[in-house]
Amino acid sequence: MKISSLLENYEKYLAMPKNLNHVDLSDISTTPASIIPSIYFLNFSSLPPVFPSEYNARIHLKRILGIYEDSNLPENSIFFPFISEKIGGNEKNKARNLGKIDKRISNLFNKGYEQYGGINTFRYVLGEILSNVDQNSEANRIYIYSEMYSKRRYLDIGILDNGITIPGKYEQSRPEFADKDINPYEFENDCEAIYKAINGISTKEGFKRAMEGISSYEDIYLNDWIGYGLNTSINLITEGLGGSFLIASRGGICHLTKKEKKFIKAEGDNILNGTLVCIRFKRAKLKKDFMDYIVDHNPIKGPF
């Protein structure tokens, strides 16, 4: 049986009717790439949900949402945690709330998640995503859901924040370089903004300082001023484990595998008021020296 890709799962959310007087969850997959944006839309719209008529699908979906329809569910039923946590407020509260989330993610190791890339890989990639949420998103809420498919030997994790989005962050930083020969935060569409983000065009102050006097993008890459965080995580998953990455932010969607780098433009009701990152870990462990290889790896190629 063919395994649906992260993009195919996300397309379930894209196909969900969004102009009704309710949120129709009948055909939504309970995979992270599908259910997280659907729940976010449900909360964002404040509309009532319509659940699947099929009993097992309805029960599973309600369990994810924390709505228990059947009090006689067996105690040994597999339950995958759904996290919806406020992260706003002052820096102290934000750090504490993100710390709580990190602790809950760490508890996943007790469920055998360390088999998917190794503990160090798992923690590095998840830590990098949470760091981006902390430093760049300006979000006040984060959603996390994971599901393990042990028979198929892979694990999906999704993280969505309700922040400014990747294109929105670039737009916020763009005026700082308005009078320069090259503005690193100019982009023609939201897909190009995501492409720049995964290739190290950072909005951190260190990168901005390095940009002074730069005359071309070739200078950025030749002088090694790009950020490696997200790029490294993507290559660890796709090149190292044969897994995949999905990033959706505002009107841009990017699906990354070892064989394919696909960018799709979302429009209308499918524009996401936040940023979703979904990661598919394959059940395998990376070699110890693979990190050194990844750091020296070429930037991710794309259509821009």
Coordinates of C-alpha atoms in Angstrom, one line a residue:
M1 CA 0.0 0.0 0.0
K2 CA 1.4 3.4 -1.1
I3 CA 2.2 5.8 1.8
S4 CA 0.8 9.3 1.3
S5 CA 3.4 12.0 1.2
L6 CA 3.4 15.0 3.5
L7 CA 2.2 17.1 0.6
E8 CA -0.6 14.7 -0.2
N9 CA -1.6 14.8 3.5
Y10 CA -1.5 18.7 3.5
E11 CA -3.6 18.7 0.3
K12 CA -6.4 17.1 2.4
Y13 CA -6.5 20.3 4.4
L14 CA -6.3 22.4 1.2
A15 CA -9.3 20.6 -0.2
M16 CA -11.4 21.2 3.0
P17 CA -14.3 23.6 2.3
K18 CA -13.5 26.9 4.0
N19 CA -16.4 29.1 3.1
L20 CA -19.2 27.3 5.0
N21 CA -20.9 28.1 8.3
H22 CA -19.0 25.1 9.9
V23 CA -15.6 23.4 9.6
D24 CA -16.1 20.1 7.7
L25 CA -13.6 17.6 9.1
S26 CA -15.3 14.6 7.5
D27 CA -12.5 13.9 4.9
I28 CA -9.5 15.2 6.9
S29 CA -6.7 12.8 7.4
T30 CA -5.5 12.5 11.1
T31 CA -1.9 12.8 10.0
P32 CA 0.0 15.9 11.4
A33 CA 0.3 17.6 8.0
S34 CA -3.5 17.5 7.6
I35 CA -4.9 17.7 11.1
I36 CA -2.8 20.5 12.6
P37 CA -3.8 23.2 10.0
S38 CA -7.4 21.9 10.1
I39 CA -7.5 22.4 13.9
Y40 CA -5.8 25.8 13.6
F41 CA -8.4 26.8 11.0
L42 CA -11.2 25.5 13.3
N43 CA -9.8 27.6 16.2
F44 CA -9.1 30.6 14.0
S45 CA -12.6 30.7 12.5
S46 CA -14.5 29.9 15.7
L47 CA -16.9 27.8 13.6
P48 CA -18.5 24.6 14.8
P49 CA -16.9 21.3 13.6
V50 CA -18.5 18.5 11.6
F51 CA -16.9 15.2 12.4
P52 CA -16.7 12.0 10.2
S53 CA -19.6 9.7 10.4
E54 CA -17.4 6.6 10.5
Y55 CA -17.1 5.6 14.2
N56 CA -13.3 4.9 14.4
A57 CA -12.4 8.0 12.5
R58 CA -14.7 10.2 14.6
I59 CA -13.3 8.7 17.8
H60 CA -9.7 9.1 16.8
L61 CA -10.2 12.7 15.7
K62 CA -12.1 13.6 18.9
R63 CA -9.3 12.0 21.0
I64 CA -6.8 14.3 19.2
L65 CA -8.9 17.3 20.1
G66 CA -9.4 16.1 23.6
I67 CA -13.1 15.4 23.2
Y68 CA -14.0 11.9 24.5
E69 CA -17.2 10.5 23.1
D70 CA -16.7 7.0 24.5
S71 CA -15.7 6.7 28.1
N72 CA -15.1 3.0 27.7
L73 CA -12.1 3.3 25.4
P74 CA -9.5 0.7 26.4
E75 CA -6.7 2.0 28.5
N76 CA -4.0 0.6 26.2
S77 CA -5.3 2.5 23.2
I78 CA -2.4 4.3 21.4
F79 CA -2.8 8.0 22.0
F80 CA -0.5 10.5 20.3
P81 CA -0.2 13.8 22.1
F82 CA -1.6 17.0 20.6
I83 CA -0.1 20.1 22.1
S84 CA -1.7 23.6 21.9
E85 CA 0.3 25.9 24.1
K86 CA 0.4 29.7 24.5
I87 CA 3.9 31.1 24.2
G88 CA 3.2 34.8 24.2
G89 CA 3.9 37.3 27.0
N90 CA 7.2 38.6 28.2
E91 CA 10.5 36.9 27.4
K92 CA 10.6 35.1 30.8
N93 CA 7.1 33.6 30.3
K94 CA 7.9 32.8 26.6
A95 CA 11.1 30.9 27.6
R96 CA 9.2 29.0 30.3
N97 CA 6.4 28.0 28.0
L98 CA 8.8 26.9 25.2
G99 CA 10.7 25.0 27.9
K100 CA 7.6 23.1 28.8
I101 CA 7.0 22.2 25.2
D102 CA 10.6 21.1 24.8
K103 CA 10.2 18.9 27.9
R104 CA 7.0 17.3 26.5
I105 CA 8.8 16.6 23.2
S106 CA 11.7 15.0 25.2
N107 CA 9.2 12.7 26.8
L108 CA 8.6 11.2 23.3
F109 CA 11.9 9.5 23.6
N110 CA 10.3 7.1 26.1
K111 CA 8.0 6.0 23.3
G112 CA 10.9 4.9 21.1
Y113 CA 11.2 8.0 19.0
E114 CA 15.0 7.9 19.3
Q115 CA 14.9 5.1 16.7
Y116 CA 14.0 7.7 14.1
G117 CA 17.4 9.3 13.2
G118 CA 18.9 8.9 16.7
I119 CA 18.3 11.1 19.7
N120 CA 20.8 13.7 18.7
T121 CA 19.2 14.1 15.2
F122 CA 15.7 14.2 16.6
R123 CA 16.6 16.8 19.3
Y124 CA 18.6 18.9 16.9
V125 CA 15.9 19.2 14.2
L126 CA 13.1 19.8 16.7
G127 CA 15.2 22.3 18.6
E128 CA 16.0 24.2 15.4
I129 CA 12.3 24.5 14.5
L130 CA 11.4 25.7 18.1
S131 CA 14.3 28.2 18.0
N132 CA 13.0 29.7 14.8
V133 CA 9.5 30.0 16.4
D134 CA 11.1 31.7 19.4
Q135 CA 13.4 34.1 17.6
N136 CA 11.5 34.9 14.4
S137 CA 7.8 34.2 14.4
E138 CA 6.4 36.7 17.0
A139 CA 3.8 33.9 17.6
N140 CA 1.7 33.7 20.8
R141 CA 0.5 30.1 20.3
I142 CA 2.1 26.9 18.9
Y143 CA 0.5 23.6 17.9
I144 CA 2.3 20.3 17.8
Y145 CA 1.1 16.8 16.9
S146 CA 3.0 13.6 16.1
E147 CA 2.1 10.2 14.9
M148 CA 4.2 7.1 14.7
Y149 CA 3.6 4.5 12.0
S150 CA 5.8 1.7 13.4
K151 CA 4.8 -1.0 10.8
R152 CA 5.8 1.4 8.0
R153 CA 8.9 2.5 9.9
Y154 CA 8.4 6.3 9.9
L155 CA 7.3 9.1 12.2
D156 CA 5.5 12.4 11.3
I157 CA 5.8 15.5 13.5
G158 CA 4.1 18.8 12.7
I159 CA 4.7 22.2 14.3
L160 CA 2.5 25.2 13.5
D161 CA 2.8 28.7 15.0
N162 CA 0.4 31.6 14.5
G163 CA 3.1 34.2 14.0
I164 CA 4.1 36.7 11.4
T165 CA 5.0 34.0 8.8
I166 CA 8.2 33.7 6.8
P167 CA 7.2 36.2 4.0
G168 CA 5.8 38.6 6.7
K169 CA 9.1 38.5 8.6
Y170 CA 11.0 39.4 5.4
E171 CA 8.6 42.2 4.7
Q172 CA 9.2 43.5 8.2
S173 CA 13.0 43.6 7.7
R174 CA 12.9 44.8 4.1
P175 CA 12.9 48.6 4.9
E176 CA 16.3 48.3 6.6
F177 CA 17.9 47.7 3.2
A178 CA 15.7 50.0 1.1
D179 CA 18.6 52.1 0.0
K180 CA 21.1 49.3 -0.6
D181 CA 22.2 47.8 -4.0
I182 CA 20.9 44.4 -2.9
N183 CA 18.0 43.8 -0.5
P184 CA 18.1 40.2 0.8
Y185 CA 14.4 40.4 1.8
E186 CA 12.9 41.2 -1.6
F187 CA 10.9 38.3 -3.1
E188 CA 8.4 38.0 -5.9
N189 CA 6.1 35.5 -4.2
D190 CA 5.7 33.6 -0.9
C191 CA 7.3 30.5 -2.3
E192 CA 10.5 32.5 -3.1
A193 CA 10.5 33.7 0.5
I194 CA 10.4 30.1 1.8
Y195 CA 13.2 29.2 -0.7
K196 CA 15.4 32.1 0.7
A197 CA 14.7 31.0 4.3
I198 CA 15.8 27.4 3.7
N199 CA 18.9 28.6 2.0
G200 CA 20.1 30.7 4.9
I201 CA 18.8 34.3 4.3
S202 CA 18.3 35.1 7.9
T203 CA 16.6 38.1 9.7
K204 CA 19.0 37.8 12.7
E205 CA 21.1 40.8 13.5
G206 CA 24.4 39.0 12.8
F207 CA 23.3 38.3 9.2
K208 CA 22.1 41.9 8.7
R209 CA 25.4 43.3 9.9
A210 CA 27.2 40.9 7.5
M211 CA 25.1 42.3 4.6
E212 CA 26.6 45.8 4.9
G213 CA 28.6 46.4 1.7
I214 CA 27.4 43.2 0.0
S215 CA 26.7 43.7 -3.7
S216 CA 25.4 40.3 -4.8
Y217 CA 23.9 37.1 -3.6
E218 CA 27.1 35.4 -4.8
D219 CA 29.0 37.4 -2.2
I220 CA 26.7 36.0 0.5
Y221 CA 27.4 32.4 -0.4
L222 CA 31.1 32.7 -1.3
N223 CA 31.8 34.5 2.0
D224 CA 29.8 31.9 3.9
W225 CA 27.5 34.4 5.5
I226 CA 24.3 32.3 5.2
G227 CA 22.7 30.6 8.2
Y228 CA 22.9 26.8 8.2
G229 CA 20.2 26.0 10.7
L230 CA 17.1 25.1 8.7
N231 CA 19.2 24.1 5.7
T232 CA 21.1 21.6 7.8
S233 CA 17.9 20.2 9.4
I234 CA 16.4 19.6 5.9
N235 CA 19.5 17.9 4.6
L236 CA 19.8 15.7 7.7
I237 CA 16.2 14.5 7.1
T238 CA 16.1 14.3 3.3
E239 CA 19.7 13.3 2.4
G240 CA 20.6 11.5 5.6
L241 CA 17.4 9.6 6.5
G242 CA 15.5 9.6 3.2
G243 CA 12.7 11.4 4.9
S244 CA 10.8 14.6 3.9
F245 CA 10.0 18.2 4.9
L246 CA 6.9 20.2 4.3
I247 CA 6.9 24.0 5.0
A248 CA 3.7 26.1 4.5
S249 CA 3.8 29.8 5.3
R250 CA 1.2 32.3 4.2
G251 CA 0.8 31.7 0.4
G252 CA 3.8 29.5 0.0
I253 CA 4.1 25.7 0.2
C254 CA 7.4 23.8 -0.1
H255 CA 7.8 20.0 -0.2
L256 CA 11.3 18.6 0.1
T257 CA 12.5 15.0 -0.4
K258 CA 15.8 13.5 -1.6
K259 CA 14.5 13.3 -5.1
E260 CA 12.1 16.3 -5.3
K261 CA 12.0 20.0 -4.3
K262 CA 8.5 21.2 -5.0
F263 CA 7.1 24.7 -4.5
I264 CA 3.3 25.5 -4.8
K265 CA 1.5 28.8 -4.5
A266 CA -1.6 28.8 -2.3
E267 CA -4.4 31.3 -3.0
G268 CA -7.6 32.6 -1.5
D269 CA -8.9 30.6 1.5
N270 CA -5.8 28.4 1.5
I271 CA -3.4 31.1 2.5
L272 CA -2.1 30.1 6.0
N273 CA -2.1 32.8 8.7
G274 CA 1.0 31.2 10.3
T275 CA 3.8 28.8 9.5
L276 CA 3.6 25.0 9.5
V277 CA 6.6 22.7 9.4
C278 CA 6.0 19.0 9.1
I279 CA 8.9 16.5 9.2
R280 CA 8.9 12.8 8.3
F281 CA 11.6 10.9 10.1
K282 CA 12.5 7.5 8.7
R283 CA 13.4 4.6 11.1
A284 CA 17.2 4.7 10.8
K285 CA 20.1 6.1 12.5
L286 CA 22.6 8.5 11.0
K287 CA 26.3 7.9 11.0
K288 CA 28.3 10.0 13.5
D289 CA 30.2 11.9 10.8
F290 CA 27.1 12.8 8.7
M291 CA 26.7 16.2 10.4
D292 CA 30.1 17.3 9.1
Y293 CA 29.1 16.3 5.6
I294 CA 25.8 18.2 5.9
V295 CA 27.4 21.5 7.1
D296 CA 29.6 21.4 3.9
H297 CA 26.7 20.5 1.7
N298 CA 25.6 22.8 -1.2
P299 CA 22.5 25.0 -0.8
I300 CA 19.2 23.5 -1.6
K301 CA 18.4 24.0 -5.3
G302 CA 15.0 25.3 -6.5
P303 CA 13.2 27.1 -9.3
F304 CA 14.3 30.6 -8.2

